[in-house]
mmCIF file of C-alpha atoms in Angstrom:
data_model
loop_
_atom_site.group_PDB
_atom_site.id
_atom_site.type_symbol
_atom_site.label_atom_id
_atom_site.label_comp_id
_atom_site.label_asym_id
_atom_site.label_seq_id
_atom_site.Cartn_x
_atom_site.Cartn_y
_atom_site.Cartn_z
ATOM 1 C CA GLY A 1 118.764 89.940 101.645
ATOM 2 C CA ALA A 2 118.964 92.537 99.561
ATOM 3 C CA VAL A 3 120.446 95.863 99.306
ATOM 4 C CA VAL A 4 118.084 98.831 98.134
ATOM 5 C CA SER A 5 118.690 102.536 97.849
ATOM 6 C CA GLN A 6 116.164 105.284 96.902
ATOM 7 C CA HIS A 7 117.092 109.012 96.016
ATOM 8 C CA PRO A 8 115.942 111.554 97.444
ATOM 9 C CA SER A 9 114.501 110.102 100.281
ATOM 10 C CA TRP A 10 112.198 113.312 100.703
ATOM 11 C CA VAL A 11 111.139 116.185 97.933
ATOM 12 C CA ILE A 12 109.440 119.262 98.297
ATOM 13 C CA CYS A 13 108.326 120.596 94.941
ATOM 14 C CA LYS A 14 105.615 122.804 93.508
ATOM 15 C CA SER A 15 102.175 121.949 91.912
ATOM 16 C CA GLY A 16 103.196 121.230 87.616
ATOM 17 C CA THR A 17 106.404 120.196 88.003
ATOM 18 C CA SER A 18 108.238 117.064 87.554
ATOM 19 C CA VAL A 19 109.977 114.875 90.396
ATOM 20 C CA LYS A 20 111.738 112.037 89.532
ATOM 21 C CA ILE A 21 112.696 108.859 91.996
ATOM 22 C CA GLU A 22 115.763 107.155 91.755
ATOM 23 C CA CYS A 23 115.363 102.805 92.960
ATOM 24 C CA ARG A 24 119.099 101.262 93.242
ATOM 25 C CA SER A 25 119.514 97.461 93.605
ATOM 26 C CA LEU A 26 123.397 97.937 95.020
ATOM 27 C CA ASP A 27 124.020 93.887 95.434
ATOM 28 C CA PHE A 28 122.469 92.341 92.899
ATOM 29 C CA GLN A 29 121.388 92.861 89.401
ATOM 30 C CA ALA A 30 117.517 93.527 89.360
ATOM 31 C CA THR A 31 116.030 92.105 86.487
ATOM 32 C CA THR A 32 112.417 93.191 88.204
ATOM 33 C CA MET A 33 111.255 96.138 90.425
ATOM 34 C CA PHE A 34 108.338 97.163 91.926
ATOM 35 C CA TRP A 35 106.956 100.596 92.730
ATOM 36 C CA TYR A 36 104.155 100.941 95.287
ATOM 37 C CA ARG A 37 102.604 104.162 96.755
ATOM 38 C CA GLN A 38 101.308 104.655 100.625
ATOM 39 C CA PHE A 39 99.309 106.994 101.730
ATOM 40 C CA PRO A 40 99.629 108.005 105.322
ATOM 41 C CA LYS A 41 98.314 105.209 107.673
ATOM 42 C CA GLN A 42 97.552 102.978 104.591
ATOM 43 C CA SER A 43 98.647 99.907 102.858
ATOM 44 C CA LEU A 44 100.965 99.753 100.016
ATOM 45 C CA MET A 45 99.522 99.834 96.700
ATOM 46 C CA LEU A 46 101.608 98.575 93.981
ATOM 47 C CA MET A 47 101.544 100.590 90.933
ATOM 48 C CA ALA A 48 103.550 99.175 88.797
ATOM 49 C CA THR A 49 105.778 96.194 87.938
ATOM 50 C CA SER A 50 109.406 98.139 86.325
ATOM 51 C CA ASN A 51 111.117 95.450 83.867
ATOM 52 C CA GLU A 52 114.779 95.744 82.552
ATOM 53 C CA GLY A 53 114.484 96.326 78.854
ATOM 54 C CA SER A 54 110.945 96.644 78.343
ATOM 55 C CA LYS A 55 107.648 98.560 79.043
ATOM 56 C CA ALA A 56 106.691 98.330 82.697
ATOM 57 C CA THR A 57 103.206 96.620 83.918
ATOM 58 C CA TYR A 58 101.380 99.449 85.230
ATOM 59 C CA GLU A 59 98.415 97.959 87.777
ATOM 60 C CA GLN A 60 94.599 99.477 87.302
ATOM 61 C CA GLY A 61 94.010 102.586 87.759
ATOM 62 C CA VAL A 62 97.530 104.088 87.825
ATOM 63 C CA GLU A 63 98.139 106.874 84.782
ATOM 64 C CA LYS A 64 101.431 105.338 82.708
ATOM 65 C CA ASP A 65 101.301 108.995 80.826
ATOM 66 C CA LYS A 66 101.637 110.607 84.791
ATOM 67 C CA PHE A 67 103.913 108.219 86.361
ATOM 68 C CA LEU A 68 106.720 107.686 83.762
ATOM 69 C CA ILE A 69 109.047 104.346 84.825
ATOM 70 C CA ASN A 70 112.034 103.398 83.345
ATOM 71 C CA HIS A 71 114.366 100.551 84.130
ATOM 72 C CA ALA A 72 117.302 100.983 81.647
ATOM 73 C CA SER A 73 119.884 98.700 83.495
ATOM 74 C CA LEU A 74 120.055 95.840 85.786
ATOM 75 C CA THR A 75 120.340 98.110 88.921
ATOM 76 C CA LEU A 76 118.377 101.066 88.451
ATOM 77 C CA SER A 77 115.019 101.788 87.903
ATOM 78 C CA THR A 78 113.311 105.770 87.978
ATOM 79 C CA LEU A 79 110.040 106.780 88.607
ATOM 80 C CA THR A 80 109.131 110.487 87.281
ATOM 81 C CA VAL A 81 105.935 111.992 88.311
ATOM 82 C CA THR A 82 104.980 114.264 85.856
ATOM 83 C CA SER A 83 103.183 117.946 86.455
ATOM 84 C CA ALA A 84 102.625 116.508 90.083
ATOM 85 C CA HIS A 85 99.447 117.877 91.908
ATOM 86 C CA PRO A 86 98.888 117.778 96.162
ATOM 87 C CA GLU A 87 97.123 114.524 95.673
ATOM 88 C CA ASP A 88 100.204 113.166 94.267
ATOM 89 C CA SER A 89 102.087 113.443 97.964
ATOM 90 C CA SER A 90 102.659 109.965 99.191
ATOM 91 C CA PHE A 91 105.384 107.667 100.136
ATOM 92 C CA TYR A 92 106.717 106.345 96.999
ATOM 93 C CA ILE A 93 108.404 102.704 97.701
ATOM 94 C CA CYS A 94 110.400 100.436 95.075
ATOM 95 C CA SER A 95 111.226 96.776 96.102
ATOM 96 C CA VAL A 96 113.480 94.377 93.988
ATOM 97 C CA ARG A 97 113.199 90.910 93.933
ATOM 98 C CA LYS A 98 116.180 88.093 93.308
ATOM 99 C CA GLN A 99 115.217 86.194 89.963
ATOM 100 C CA GLY A 100 113.738 82.900 90.702
ATOM 101 C CA GLN A 101 112.682 84.254 94.217
ATOM 102 C CA GLU A 102 108.979 85.869 95.434
ATOM 103 C CA THR A 103 110.690 87.427 98.341
ATOM 104 C CA GLN A 104 110.911 91.485 97.781
ATOM 105 C CA TYR A 105 112.958 94.144 99.640
ATOM 106 C CA PHE A 106 111.888 97.697 99.737
ATOM 107 C CA GLY A 107 114.337 100.526 99.696
ATOM 108 C CA PRO A 108 113.935 102.989 102.014
ATOM 109 C CA GLY A 109 111.415 105.157 100.640
ATOM 110 C CA THR A 110 110.660 108.804 99.222
ATOM 111 C CA ARG A 111 108.233 110.592 100.948
ATOM 112 C CA LEU A 112 107.244 113.714 98.256
ATOM 113 C CA LEU A 113 105.217 116.719 98.895
ATOM 114 C CA VAL A 114 103.419 118.719 96.273
ATOM 115 C CA LEU A 115 102.638 122.172 97.241
ATOM 116 C CA GLY B 1 90.242 91.073 91.864
ATOM 117 C CA GLN B 2 92.632 89.204 94.636
ATOM 118 C CA GLN B 3 92.157 90.633 97.701
ATOM 119 C CA VAL B 4 93.876 90.129 101.189
ATOM 120 C CA MET B 5 92.111 91.266 104.242
ATOM 121 C CA GLN B 6 94.195 91.537 107.548
ATOM 122 C CA ILE B 7 92.349 92.367 110.860
ATOM 123 C CA PRO B 8 92.623 93.868 113.335
ATOM 124 C CA GLN B 9 93.337 97.509 111.839
ATOM 125 C CA TYR B 10 94.850 98.479 115.781
ATOM 126 C CA GLN B 11 96.095 96.853 118.493
ATOM 127 C CA HIS B 12 96.747 98.473 121.549
ATOM 128 C CA VAL B 13 98.316 96.170 124.082
ATOM 129 C CA GLN B 14 100.432 96.787 127.569
ATOM 130 C CA GLU B 15 103.838 95.367 127.224
ATOM 131 C CA GLY B 16 104.066 91.719 127.788
ATOM 132 C CA GLU B 17 100.660 90.920 126.650
ATOM 133 C CA ASP B 18 100.099 88.745 123.304
ATOM 134 C CA PHE B 19 99.521 90.205 120.168
ATOM 135 C CA THR B 20 97.872 88.581 117.113
ATOM 136 C CA THR B 21 97.011 89.604 113.755
ATOM 137 C CA TYR B 22 95.069 87.549 110.950
ATOM 138 C CA CYS B 23 94.744 87.463 107.337
ATOM 139 C CA ASN B 24 92.742 85.925 104.719
ATOM 140 C CA SER B 25 93.005 85.935 100.832
ATOM 141 C CA SER B 26 90.204 85.690 98.437
ATOM 142 C CA THR B 27 92.620 83.115 96.700
ATOM 143 C CA THR B 28 94.897 80.312 97.342
ATOM 144 C CA LEU B 29 98.063 81.674 97.459
ATOM 145 C CA SER B 30 101.681 80.610 96.081
ATOM 146 C CA ASN B 31 102.981 81.821 99.817
ATOM 147 C CA ILE B 32 102.738 84.507 102.210
ATOM 148 C CA GLN B 33 105.093 87.123 103.290
ATOM 149 C CA TRP B 34 104.940 89.334 106.572
ATOM 150 C CA TYR B 35 106.575 92.756 106.860
ATOM 151 C CA LYS B 36 107.131 95.038 109.378
ATOM 152 C CA GLN B 37 107.172 98.837 109.487
ATOM 153 C CA ARG B 38 108.256 100.920 111.996
ATOM 154 C CA PRO B 39 106.757 104.270 111.953
ATOM 155 C CA GLY B 40 108.252 106.445 109.557
ATOM 156 C CA GLY B 41 110.029 103.824 108.221
ATOM 157 C CA HIS B 42 109.751 100.960 105.329
ATOM 158 C CA PRO B 43 108.610 97.388 105.508
ATOM 159 C CA VAL B 44 111.218 95.065 106.340
ATOM 160 C CA PHE B 45 111.022 91.961 105.287
ATOM 161 C CA LEU B 46 110.132 89.108 107.961
ATOM 162 C CA ILE B 47 109.770 85.641 106.677
ATOM 163 C CA GLN B 48 107.692 83.914 104.173
ATOM 164 C CA LEU B 49 105.702 80.801 104.434
ATOM 165 C CA VAL B 50 105.047 78.295 101.492
ATOM 166 C CA LYS B 51 103.842 74.929 102.799
ATOM 167 C CA SER B 52 100.564 74.480 103.383
ATOM 168 C CA GLY B 53 99.955 74.349 107.240
ATOM 169 C CA GLU B 54 103.500 75.860 107.849
ATOM 170 C CA VAL B 55 104.453 77.224 110.917
ATOM 171 C CA LYS B 56 108.013 78.820 111.883
ATOM 172 C CA LYS B 57 109.395 80.787 114.699
ATOM 173 C CA GLN B 58 111.713 83.587 114.992
ATOM 174 C CA LYS B 59 112.033 84.533 118.958
ATOM 175 C CA ARG B 60 108.886 85.536 120.260
ATOM 176 C CA LEU B 61 107.356 85.461 116.751
ATOM 177 C CA THR B 62 105.124 82.619 115.662
ATOM 178 C CA PHE B 63 103.981 82.759 112.087
ATOM 179 C CA GLN B 64 101.199 79.854 110.764
ATOM 180 C CA PHE B 65 99.879 79.501 107.305
ATOM 181 C CA GLY B 66 96.499 77.650 106.553
ATOM 182 C CA GLU B 67 96.188 74.102 105.304
ATOM 183 C CA ALA B 68 94.028 75.803 102.025
ATOM 184 C CA LYS B 69 96.719 78.386 101.566
ATOM 185 C CA LYS B 70 93.955 81.319 101.830
ATOM 186 C CA ASN B 71 94.592 82.452 105.970
ATOM 187 C CA SER B 72 97.844 83.435 108.119
ATOM 188 C CA SER B 73 98.607 84.668 111.200
ATOM 189 C CA LEU B 74 101.345 86.161 113.535
ATOM 190 C CA HIS B 75 101.106 85.827 117.004
ATOM 191 C CA ILE B 76 103.974 87.887 119.362
ATOM 192 C CA THR B 77 104.353 86.343 122.258
ATOM 193 C CA ALA B 78 105.162 89.043 125.303
ATOM 194 C CA THR B 79 105.413 92.235 123.470
ATOM 195 C CA GLN B 80 107.992 94.391 124.095
ATOM 196 C CA THR B 81 107.854 98.439 123.029
ATOM 197 C CA THR B 82 110.691 97.419 120.214
ATOM 198 C CA ASP B 83 107.623 95.808 118.612
ATOM 199 C CA VAL B 84 105.643 98.407 117.932
ATOM 200 C CA GLY B 85 104.863 98.982 114.349
ATOM 201 C CA THR B 86 102.851 98.020 111.414
ATOM 202 C CA TYR B 87 102.567 94.283 110.453
ATOM 203 C CA PHE B 88 101.814 93.684 106.820
ATOM 204 C CA CYS B 89 100.646 90.288 105.448
ATOM 205 C CA ALA B 90 101.561 90.123 101.933
ATOM 206 C CA GLY B 91 100.135 87.026 99.276
ATOM 207 C CA TYR B 92 102.157 86.074 96.507
ATOM 208 C CA ILE B 93 99.512 85.410 93.113
ATOM 209 C CA GLN B 94 101.961 82.960 91.161
ATOM 210 C CA GLY B 95 100.116 83.745 87.901
ATOM 211 C CA ALA B 96 100.242 87.608 88.403
ATOM 212 C CA GLN B 97 103.615 87.561 90.116
ATOM 213 C CA LYS B 98 102.878 89.978 92.144
ATOM 214 C CA LEU B 99 102.568 90.709 95.828
ATOM 215 C CA VAL B 100 99.328 91.903 97.192
ATOM 216 C CA PHE B 101 99.177 93.404 100.478
ATOM 217 C CA GLY B 102 97.181 93.939 103.316
ATOM 218 C CA GLN B 103 95.700 96.354 105.360
ATOM 219 C CA GLY B 104 98.415 96.026 107.940
ATOM 220 C CA THR B 105 97.847 95.702 111.795
ATOM 221 C CA ARG B 106 99.102 99.156 113.526
ATOM 222 C CA LEU B 107 100.304 97.974 116.925
ATOM 223 C CA THR B 108 101.072 100.151 120.096
ATOM 224 C CA ILE B 109 102.399 99.079 123.277
ATOM 225 C CA ASN B 110 101.675 100.675 126.568
ATOM 226 C CA PRO B 111 105.458 100.474 128.946
#
């Protein structure tokens, strides 16, 4: 398996503020990380694929200027929700994939509540 | 676009009964992966199936991958209360190098 951490585990913020979520791969270097969003009782929806040292690849319908992704090192990717609004409230989960493998290992997730 | 459909959406069983969830893809998959998410938790990897017609077992859980690599199933024999959670299948789209998740099947169990 793989050990993946996320910080913070939960955050409550006011509408209009920006929130940064960190995803760390603790036991191996991850060239690729993924960011998902999950609304209550729904499935995981891929938001973007984060590649170390290059621009993230966003899924259709995901605003790249709103959800800023930075994968500056092989062990850290960050997702910044800019000017958050109540409809951005969700469970944000990252995952990592070992090079050459197709299995993904998920972090514990970050619950965001925008008031 | 690529879709992975999973049924049923919900399943409630008595403890000891069997449970099955089914997954179907609109396209041929490179592999299929299964995850379990406990209430309030995050998805945890269960297994990956790669070969056409593959069957794998983990104690009371049996996973199958269809011959055409477009469908899969997870069967739990004699459910226990610890089996409660949502089971997701996720198909790997090789060209796109990403997982596409099914809607999940939420399993609840009456002890």
